[in-house]
GROMACS .gro file of C-alpha atoms in nm:
model
  372
    1MET     CA    1   0.172   0.436  31.697
    2HIS     CA    2  -0.033   0.744  31.609
    3LYS     CA    3  -0.043   0.988  31.899
    4GLY     CA    4  -0.391   1.131  31.945
    5LEU     CA    5  -0.505   0.895  31.665
    6GLU     CA    6  -0.396   1.164  31.420
    7GLY     CA    7  -0.430   1.040  31.064
    8VAL     CA    8  -0.605   0.718  31.172
    9TYR     CA    9  -0.943   0.616  31.030
   10VAL     CA   10  -1.150   0.483  31.321
   11LEU     CA   11  -1.487   0.429  31.152
   12GLU     CA   12  -1.682   0.458  30.828
   13SER     CA   13  -1.952   0.724  30.802
   14SER     CA   14  -2.181   0.868  30.536
   15LEU     CA   15  -2.267   1.174  30.746
   16CYS     CA   16  -1.992   1.425  30.682
   17LEU     CA   17  -1.718   1.499  30.430
   18ILE     CA   18  -1.453   1.757  30.516
   19ASP     CA   19  -1.280   1.860  30.193
   20THR     CA   20  -0.963   2.015  30.331
   21GLU     CA   21  -0.813   2.075  29.986
   22HIS     CA   22  -1.093   2.301  29.867
   23GLY     CA   23  -1.220   2.423  30.204
   24LYS     CA   24  -1.566   2.268  30.178
   25LEU     CA   25  -1.790   2.084  30.423
   26TYR     CA   26  -2.070   1.848  30.324
   27TYR     CA   27  -2.348   1.681  30.523
   28VAL     CA   28  -2.464   1.360  30.350
   29GLY     CA   29  -2.340   1.509  30.022
   30TYR     CA   30  -2.497   1.855  30.066
   31ASP     CA   31  -2.278   2.165  30.089
   32VAL     CA   32  -2.323   2.300  30.441
   33GLU     CA   33  -2.323   2.659  30.315
   34GLU     CA   34  -2.619   2.582  30.090
   35LEU     CA   35  -2.797   2.411  30.378
   36ALA     CA   36  -2.740   2.713  30.602
   37GLU     CA   37  -2.872   2.943  30.331
   38LYS     CA   38  -3.176   2.741  30.225
   39SER     CA   39  -3.264   2.486  30.494
   40SER     CA   40  -3.338   2.489  30.868
   41TYR     CA   41  -3.178   2.322  31.168
   42GLU     CA   42  -3.482   2.097  31.199
   43GLU     CA   43  -3.456   1.980  30.838
   44VAL     CA   44  -3.080   1.928  30.870
   45SER     CA   45  -3.149   1.721  31.182
   46TYR     CA   46  -3.380   1.500  30.976
   47LEU     CA   47  -3.110   1.474  30.709
   48LEU     CA   48  -2.844   1.362  30.956
   49LEU     CA   49  -3.069   1.119  31.142
   50ASN     CA   50  -3.217   0.961  30.828
   51GLY     CA   51  -2.946   1.002  30.566
   52ARG     CA   52  -3.166   1.196  30.323
   53LEU     CA   53  -3.383   1.505  30.300
   54PRO     CA   54  -3.749   1.452  30.392
   55ARG     CA   55  -4.058   1.469  30.178
   56ARG     CA   56  -4.308   1.731  30.293
   57SER     CA   57  -4.529   1.482  30.480
   58GLU     CA   58  -4.225   1.324  30.647
   59PHE     CA   59  -4.093   1.662  30.756
   60GLU     CA   60  -4.429   1.768  30.896
   61GLY     CA   61  -4.442   1.449  31.101
   62PHE     CA   62  -4.085   1.502  31.219
   63LEU     CA   63  -4.161   1.863  31.319
   64THR     CA   64  -4.467   1.750  31.513
   65LYS     CA   65  -4.253   1.506  31.712
   66LEU     CA   66  -3.981   1.765  31.774
   67ARG     CA   67  -4.225   2.031  31.890
   68SER     CA   68  -4.407   1.791  32.119
   69GLU     CA   69  -4.076   1.718  32.296
   70MET     CA   70  -3.949   2.076  32.322
   71GLU     CA   71  -4.161   2.151  32.627
   72LEU     CA   72  -4.012   2.034  32.957
   73THR     CA   73  -4.227   1.828  33.191
   74PRO     CA   74  -4.257   1.942  33.556
   75GLU     CA   75  -4.009   1.671  33.654
   76GLU     CA   76  -3.765   1.782  33.384
   77LYS     CA   77  -3.791   2.144  33.501
   78ARG     CA   78  -3.706   2.031  33.853
   79ASP     CA   79  -3.407   1.842  33.715
   80VAL     CA   80  -3.293   2.154  33.529
   81GLN     CA   81  -3.329   2.372  33.838
   82TYR     CA   82  -3.143   2.123  34.055
   83ALA     CA   83  -2.847   2.095  33.818
   84ALA     CA   84  -2.835   2.462  33.713
   85LYS     CA   85  -2.806   2.579  34.073
   86ARG     CA   86  -2.512   2.349  34.140
   87THR     CA   87  -2.305   2.327  33.822
   88GLY     CA   88  -2.191   2.511  33.510
   89PRO     CA   89  -2.391   2.501  33.185
   90MET     CA   90  -2.213   2.203  33.028
   91ASP     CA   91  -2.248   2.000  33.346
   92ALA     CA   92  -2.614   2.101  33.372
   93LEU     CA   93  -2.679   1.976  33.019
   94ALA     CA   94  -2.498   1.652  33.098
   95ALA     CA   95  -2.695   1.609  33.420
   96PHE     CA   96  -3.023   1.642  33.229
   97TYR     CA   97  -2.929   1.365  32.988
   98LEU     CA   98  -2.790   1.157  33.274
   99PHE     CA   99  -3.128   1.181  33.446
  100ALA     CA  100  -3.293   1.087  33.114
  101SER     CA  101  -3.081   0.770  33.094
  102LYS     CA  102  -3.217   0.627  33.418
  103ASP     CA  103  -3.461   0.415  33.216
  104PRO     CA  104  -3.250   0.296  32.920
  105PRO     CA  105  -3.459   0.284  32.601
  106GLN     CA  106  -3.513  -0.037  32.409
  107ALA     CA  107  -3.332  -0.070  32.076
  108LYS     CA  108  -3.654  -0.023  31.877
  109ASP     CA  109  -3.712   0.311  32.051
  110GLN     CA  110  -3.370   0.462  31.978
  111MET     CA  111  -3.485   0.692  31.695
  112GLU     CA  112  -3.766   0.827  31.912
  113HIS     CA  113  -3.519   0.897  32.190
  114ALA     CA  114  -3.280   1.056  31.941
  115ILE     CA  115  -3.553   1.298  31.835
  116LYS     CA  116  -3.633   1.369  32.199
  117ALA     CA  117  -3.267   1.436  32.277
  118VAL     CA  118  -3.239   1.688  31.993
  119ALA     CA  119  -3.567   1.861  32.084
  120LYS     CA  120  -3.488   1.899  32.455
  121ALA     CA  121  -3.138   2.047  32.425
  122GLY     CA  122  -3.231   2.409  32.355
  123SER     CA  123  -3.509   2.413  32.614
  124VAL     CA  124  -3.273   2.273  32.877
  125LEU     CA  125  -3.000   2.527  32.802
  126GLY     CA  126  -3.239   2.822  32.781
  127ASN     CA  127  -3.389   2.744  33.119
  128THR     CA  128  -3.046   2.667  33.265
  129ILE     CA  129  -2.940   3.020  33.174
  130ARG     CA  130  -3.255   3.157  33.336
  131VAL     CA  131  -3.203   2.965  33.659
  132GLN     CA  132  -2.836   3.066  33.680
  133ARG     CA  133  -2.947   3.430  33.652
  134GLY     CA  134  -3.186   3.379  33.943
  135GLU     CA  135  -3.499   3.350  33.729
  136GLU     CA  136  -3.763   3.079  33.707
  137PRO     CA  137  -3.796   2.838  33.413
  138ILE     CA  138  -4.068   2.933  33.165
  139GLU     CA  139  -4.271   2.748  32.905
  140SER     CA  140  -4.109   2.680  32.570
  141GLN     CA  141  -4.254   2.821  32.249
  142PRO     CA  142  -4.222   2.529  32.004
  143GLU     CA  143  -4.372   2.724  31.715
  144LEU     CA  144  -4.058   2.943  31.719
  145GLY     CA  145  -3.841   2.645  31.628
  146ILE     CA  146  -3.535   2.527  31.818
  147ALA     CA  147  -3.334   2.843  31.746
  148GLY     CA  148  -3.615   3.090  31.812
  149ASN     CA  149  -3.722   2.910  32.127
  150LEU     CA  150  -3.371   2.920  32.273
  151ILE     CA  151  -3.348   3.295  32.214
  152TYR     CA  152  -3.694   3.343  32.366
  153LEU     CA  153  -3.601   3.150  32.680
  154VAL     CA  154  -3.280   3.350  32.722
  155THR     CA  155  -3.426   3.696  32.653
  156SER     CA  156  -3.788   3.648  32.772
  157LYS     CA  157  -3.917   3.807  32.452
  158ARG     CA  158  -3.999   3.696  32.101
  159PRO     CA  159  -3.682   3.728  31.894
  160GLU     CA  160  -3.633   3.939  31.586
  161GLN     CA  161  -3.641   3.741  31.263
  162TYR     CA  162  -3.276   3.815  31.188
  163GLN     CA  163  -3.178   3.677  31.529
  164VAL     CA  164  -3.362   3.351  31.460
  165GLU     CA  165  -3.200   3.324  31.117
  166PHE     CA  166  -2.854   3.386  31.263
  167LEU     CA  167  -2.884   3.125  31.537
  168ASP     CA  168  -3.049   2.873  31.306
  169ASP     CA  169  -2.759   2.907  31.063
  170ILE     CA  170  -2.504   2.865  31.342
  171LEU     CA  171  -2.682   2.554  31.467
  172ILE     CA  172  -2.665   2.409  31.115
  173LEU     CA  173  -2.296   2.493  31.075
  174HIS     CA  174  -2.210   2.327  31.408
  175ALA     CA  175  -2.440   2.026  31.377
  176GLU     CA  176  -2.180   1.780  31.248
  177HIS     CA  177  -1.807   1.774  31.178
  178GLY     CA  178  -1.684   1.420  31.137
  179VAL     CA  179  -1.514   1.250  31.432
  180PRO     CA  180  -1.366   1.509  31.669
  181ALA     CA  181  -1.296   1.400  32.025
  182SER     CA  182  -1.654   1.447  32.149
  183THR     CA  183  -1.810   1.247  31.865
  184PHE     CA  184  -1.553   0.971  31.901
  185GLY     CA  185  -1.621   0.961  32.274
  186ALA     CA  186  -1.994   0.933  32.211
  187VAL     CA  187  -1.940   0.648  31.965
  188VAL     CA  188  -1.705   0.466  32.206
  189THR     CA  189  -1.979   0.480  32.468
  190ALA     CA  190  -2.238   0.363  32.216
  191SER     CA  191  -2.016   0.073  32.109
  192THR     CA  192  -2.067  -0.080  32.454
  193LEU     CA  193  -2.444  -0.080  32.374
  194SER     CA  194  -2.508   0.189  32.630
  195ASP     CA  195  -2.802   0.420  32.549
  196VAL     CA  196  -2.834   0.738  32.341
  197TYR     CA  197  -2.843   0.966  32.645
  198SER     CA  198  -2.526   0.822  32.798
  199SER     CA  199  -2.349   0.873  32.465
  200ILE     CA  200  -2.458   1.238  32.469
  201VAL     CA  201  -2.323   1.276  32.823
  202THR     CA  202  -1.986   1.148  32.701
  203GLY     CA  203  -1.994   1.394  32.412
  204LEU     CA  204  -2.078   1.684  32.641
  205MET     CA  205  -1.805   1.609  32.892
  206THR     CA  206  -1.551   1.573  32.613
  207LEU     CA  207  -1.659   1.898  32.447
  208LYS     CA  208  -1.620   2.067  32.787
  209GLY     CA  209  -1.242   2.026  32.763
  210PRO     CA  210  -1.065   2.349  32.660
  211LEU     CA  211  -0.875   2.179  32.376
  212HIS     CA  212  -1.207   2.095  32.207
  213GLY     CA  213  -1.480   2.340  32.311
  214GLY     CA  214  -1.443   2.687  32.455
  215ALA     CA  215  -1.267   2.862  32.167
  216ALA     CA  216  -1.559   3.096  32.093
  217GLU     CA  217  -1.568   3.218  32.452
  218ALA     CA  218  -1.190   3.264  32.449
  219ALA     CA  219  -1.215   3.462  32.124
  220TYR     CA  220  -1.483   3.685  32.275
  221TYR     CA  221  -1.271   3.768  32.580
  222GLN     CA  222  -0.977   3.826  32.347
  223PHE     CA  223  -1.178   4.094  32.164
  224VAL     CA  224  -1.280   4.243  32.499
  225GLU     CA  225  -0.915   4.250  32.610
  226ILE     CA  226  -0.818   4.438  32.293
  227GLY     CA  227  -1.103   4.682  32.351
  228ASP     CA  228  -1.052   4.908  32.050
  229PRO     CA  229  -0.970   4.843  31.683
  230ASP     CA  230  -0.671   5.079  31.704
  231ARG     CA  231  -0.509   4.855  31.967
  232VAL     CA  232  -0.515   4.541  31.753
  233GLU     CA  233  -0.166   4.562  31.604
  234SER     CA  234   0.012   4.634  31.934
  235TRP     CA  235  -0.189   4.360  32.107
  236LEU     CA  236  -0.099   4.109  31.837
  237GLU     CA  237   0.271   4.194  31.849
  238ARG     CA  238   0.274   4.148  32.225
  239THR     CA  239   0.073   3.826  32.208
  240LEU     CA  240   0.301   3.666  31.950
  241ALA     CA  241   0.614   3.783  32.134
  242GLU     CA  242   0.481   3.613  32.447
  243LYS     CA  243   0.411   3.300  32.237
  244ARG     CA  244   0.042   3.310  32.322
  245ARG     CA  245  -0.224   3.184  32.084
  246VAL     CA  246  -0.460   3.402  31.884
  247MET     CA  247  -0.789   3.245  31.981
  248GLY     CA  248  -1.010   3.147  31.690
  249PHE     CA  249  -0.712   3.088  31.461
  250GLY     CA  250  -0.606   2.745  31.343
  251HIS     CA  251  -0.780   2.408  31.331
  252ARG     CA  252  -0.673   2.044  31.367
  253VAL     CA  253  -0.830   1.965  31.026
  254TYR     CA  254  -0.830   2.288  30.823
  255LYS     CA  255  -0.501   2.439  30.710
  256ILE     CA  256  -0.690   2.692  30.499
  257TYR     CA  257  -0.984   2.919  30.581
  258ASP     CA  258  -1.260   2.724  30.761
  259PRO     CA  259  -1.563   2.726  30.525
  260ARG     CA  260  -1.796   2.774  30.821
  261ALA     CA  261  -1.596   3.080  30.925
  262LYS     CA  262  -1.649   3.241  30.585
  263TYR     CA  263  -2.024   3.204  30.623
  264VAL     CA  264  -2.033   3.331  30.982
  265LYS     CA  265  -1.808   3.625  30.894
  266ALA     CA  266  -2.077   3.751  30.656
  267MET     CA  267  -2.335   3.701  30.931
  268ALA     CA  268  -2.118   3.896  31.175
  269ALA     CA  269  -2.100   4.188  30.932
  270ARG     CA  270  -2.478   4.194  30.907
  271ALA     CA  271  -2.514   4.157  31.284
  272ALA     CA  272  -2.286   4.457  31.338
  273GLU     CA  273  -2.494   4.662  31.098
  274LEU     CA  274  -2.827   4.562  31.255
  275ALA     CA  275  -2.731   4.564  31.623
  276GLY     CA  276  -2.471   4.843  31.623
  277GLY     CA  277  -2.312   4.949  31.952
  278ARG     CA  278  -2.101   4.685  32.125
  279VAL     CA  279  -2.160   4.430  31.849
  280LYS     CA  280  -2.024   4.672  31.590
  281THR     CA  281  -1.714   4.738  31.801
  282LEU     CA  282  -1.647   4.366  31.843
  283TYR     CA  283  -1.684   4.319  31.469
  284GLU     CA  284  -1.443   4.603  31.386
  285ILE     CA  285  -1.186   4.456  31.625
  286ALA     CA  286  -1.228   4.112  31.468
  287VAL     CA  287  -1.190   4.242  31.113
  288ARG     CA  288  -0.870   4.424  31.198
  289LEU     CA  289  -0.732   4.132  31.397
  290GLU     CA  290  -0.811   3.886  31.118
  291GLN     CA  291  -0.620   4.094  30.864
  292ALA     CA  292  -0.318   4.146  31.090
  293ALA     CA  293  -0.305   3.786  31.213
  294ILE     CA  294  -0.337   3.632  30.866
  295GLU     CA  295  -0.031   3.831  30.760
  296LYS     CA  296   0.164   3.681  31.051
  297LEU     CA  297   0.020   3.329  31.071
  298SER     CA  298  -0.100   3.216  30.728
  299SER     CA  299   0.245   3.080  30.636
  300ARG     CA  300   0.199   2.832  30.922
  301GLY     CA  301  -0.141   2.720  30.794
  302LEU     CA  302  -0.328   2.917  31.060
  303PHE     CA  303  -0.647   3.091  30.947
  304PRO     CA  304  -0.969   3.194  31.123
  305ASN     CA  305  -1.195   2.907  31.224
  306VAL     CA  306  -1.568   2.927  31.292
  307ASP     CA  307  -1.511   3.020  31.658
  308PHE     CA  308  -1.342   3.345  31.560
  309TRP     CA  309  -1.665   3.498  31.427
  310THR     CA  310  -1.943   3.330  31.624
  311PRO     CA  311  -1.896   3.545  31.941
  312ILE     CA  312  -2.010   3.851  31.747
  313VAL     CA  313  -2.325   3.679  31.626
  314TYR     CA  314  -2.397   3.529  31.970
  315THR     CA  315  -2.368   3.875  32.125
  316ALA     CA  316  -2.612   4.019  31.871
  317ILE     CA  317  -2.857   3.739  31.953
  318GLY     CA  318  -2.833   3.795  32.328
  319ILE     CA  319  -2.643   3.481  32.432
  320PRO     CA  320  -2.416   3.553  32.734
  321PRO     CA  321  -2.048   3.472  32.668
  322GLY     CA  322  -2.028   3.205  32.938
  323TYR     CA  323  -2.274   2.994  32.738
  324PHE     CA  324  -2.119   2.994  32.390
  325THR     CA  325  -1.980   2.641  32.427
  326ALA     CA  326  -2.315   2.518  32.554
  327VAL     CA  327  -2.489   2.657  32.244
  328PHE     CA  328  -2.232   2.468  32.036
  329ALA     CA  329  -2.327   2.158  32.233
  330VAL     CA  330  -2.698   2.209  32.166
  331SER     CA  331  -2.629   2.212  31.793
  332ARG     CA  332  -2.395   1.910  31.804
  333VAL     CA  333  -2.638   1.681  31.990
  334VAL     CA  334  -2.786   1.575  31.657
  335GLY     CA  335  -2.441   1.500  31.515
  336TRP     CA  336  -2.351   1.282  31.812
  337VAL     CA  337  -2.680   1.095  31.797
  338ALA     CA  338  -2.659   1.050  31.419
  339HIS     CA  339  -2.315   0.891  31.454
  340VAL     CA  340  -2.440   0.666  31.734
  341LEU     CA  341  -2.736   0.541  31.529
  342GLU     CA  342  -2.512   0.490  31.226
  343TYR     CA  343  -2.250   0.299  31.425
  344TRP     CA  344  -2.509   0.068  31.577
  345LYS     CA  345  -2.600  -0.059  31.228
  346ASP     CA  346  -2.274  -0.256  31.235
  347ASN     CA  347  -2.168  -0.230  31.597
  348ARG     CA  348  -1.836  -0.354  31.727
  349LEU     CA  349  -1.699  -0.278  32.071
  350ILE     CA  350  -1.418  -0.024  32.036
  351ARG     CA  351  -1.115  -0.163  32.215
  352PRO     CA  352  -0.782  -0.031  32.078
  353LEU     CA  353  -0.437  -0.155  32.175
  354HIS     CA  354  -0.172   0.033  32.367
  355LEU     CA  355   0.206   0.021  32.341
  356TYR     CA  356   0.353  -0.075  32.676
  357THR     CA  357   0.648   0.144  32.787
  358GLY     CA  358   0.681   0.034  33.151
  359PRO     CA  359   0.954  -0.160  33.339
  360GLU     CA  360   1.072  -0.502  33.224
  361PRO     CA  361   0.828  -0.779  33.318
  362GLY     CA  362   0.927  -1.001  33.611
  363GLN     CA  363   1.003  -0.731  33.869
  364ARG     CA  364   1.050  -0.890  34.212
  365TYR     CA  365   0.820  -0.780  34.491
  366VAL     CA  366   1.013  -0.644  34.791
  367PRO     CA  367   0.824  -0.619  35.124
  368ILE     CA  368   0.766  -0.259  35.232
  369GLU     CA  369   0.985  -0.306  35.539
  370ALA     CA  370   1.284  -0.385  35.316
  371ARG     CA  371   1.246  -0.095  35.074
  372GLY     CA  372   1.442   0.152  35.281
   0.00000   0.00000   0.00000
């Protein structure tokens, strides 16, 4: 038996290769760092959904479909308002897709619904943040792209170009990562021939768990707790003595430096330089903590993961800390959907076995009056 399915191959996929020996990550054969540097989240979405990069005409058609779906209908805005006033951000996202699943799509429409699911995510989250701040939903700006539109909805102003580039890169880096718990959950749901939206709901509710999502928010509050770069060493000594975790360190897959973290670290340095103030302080704390923690933890295979550095970039963009996991979810929608579409090409209901550890069979039933 393999507890937590650790080391078990549960499916075949052409979407993602995690090279743990060399610390590299590939989407459909393309180095994710090169994609972040040269591509866009929209183009990477096409790559994951179709298994190849698009020709110009194909990409223009794909963009047209995405942009046409980024705006929320009046009914969808009402759904967002209803959920946002009653739940947290992850639950609000799940509620939106749950409402969308009320009319399950036909099999021939699944790609269209996949595109719709990817396009809606940022608009739903942006307006969820607005509603939870006591503001009204506003119209999306599809020409800004998925990253730029999300920043616009959150801040109510057109974002700076560097902010769009930062968020677009983060969306790319988080778009796909093999079969973590949320992706596996989405595929399990899909294996029953449920619909795309229900699979996304499963992914969202799995990502909501603190052992999967939430590390970026925890890392942010860790930096806030430290407060000053000069307090890093004493904070770390106390934390390790109390056997508490350094948030943003370690990964179930990587036992070396997370390749996504290297890329985001460089972004965080630039964000600190451009934004200054609080962002710069957070960055200085993170740099000092990284150095001190690597000295203590690297021998155990614990190095910074992507969630260690993303809080600094999110803060520079204007994303409130309580929504970091939800931004992660927005980016991962395309990964979940891509796995669902891929699995359906050779679908088989996922039904694993369990090892029974209960009492011996043949226990005799004793009436309740005679049980003492």
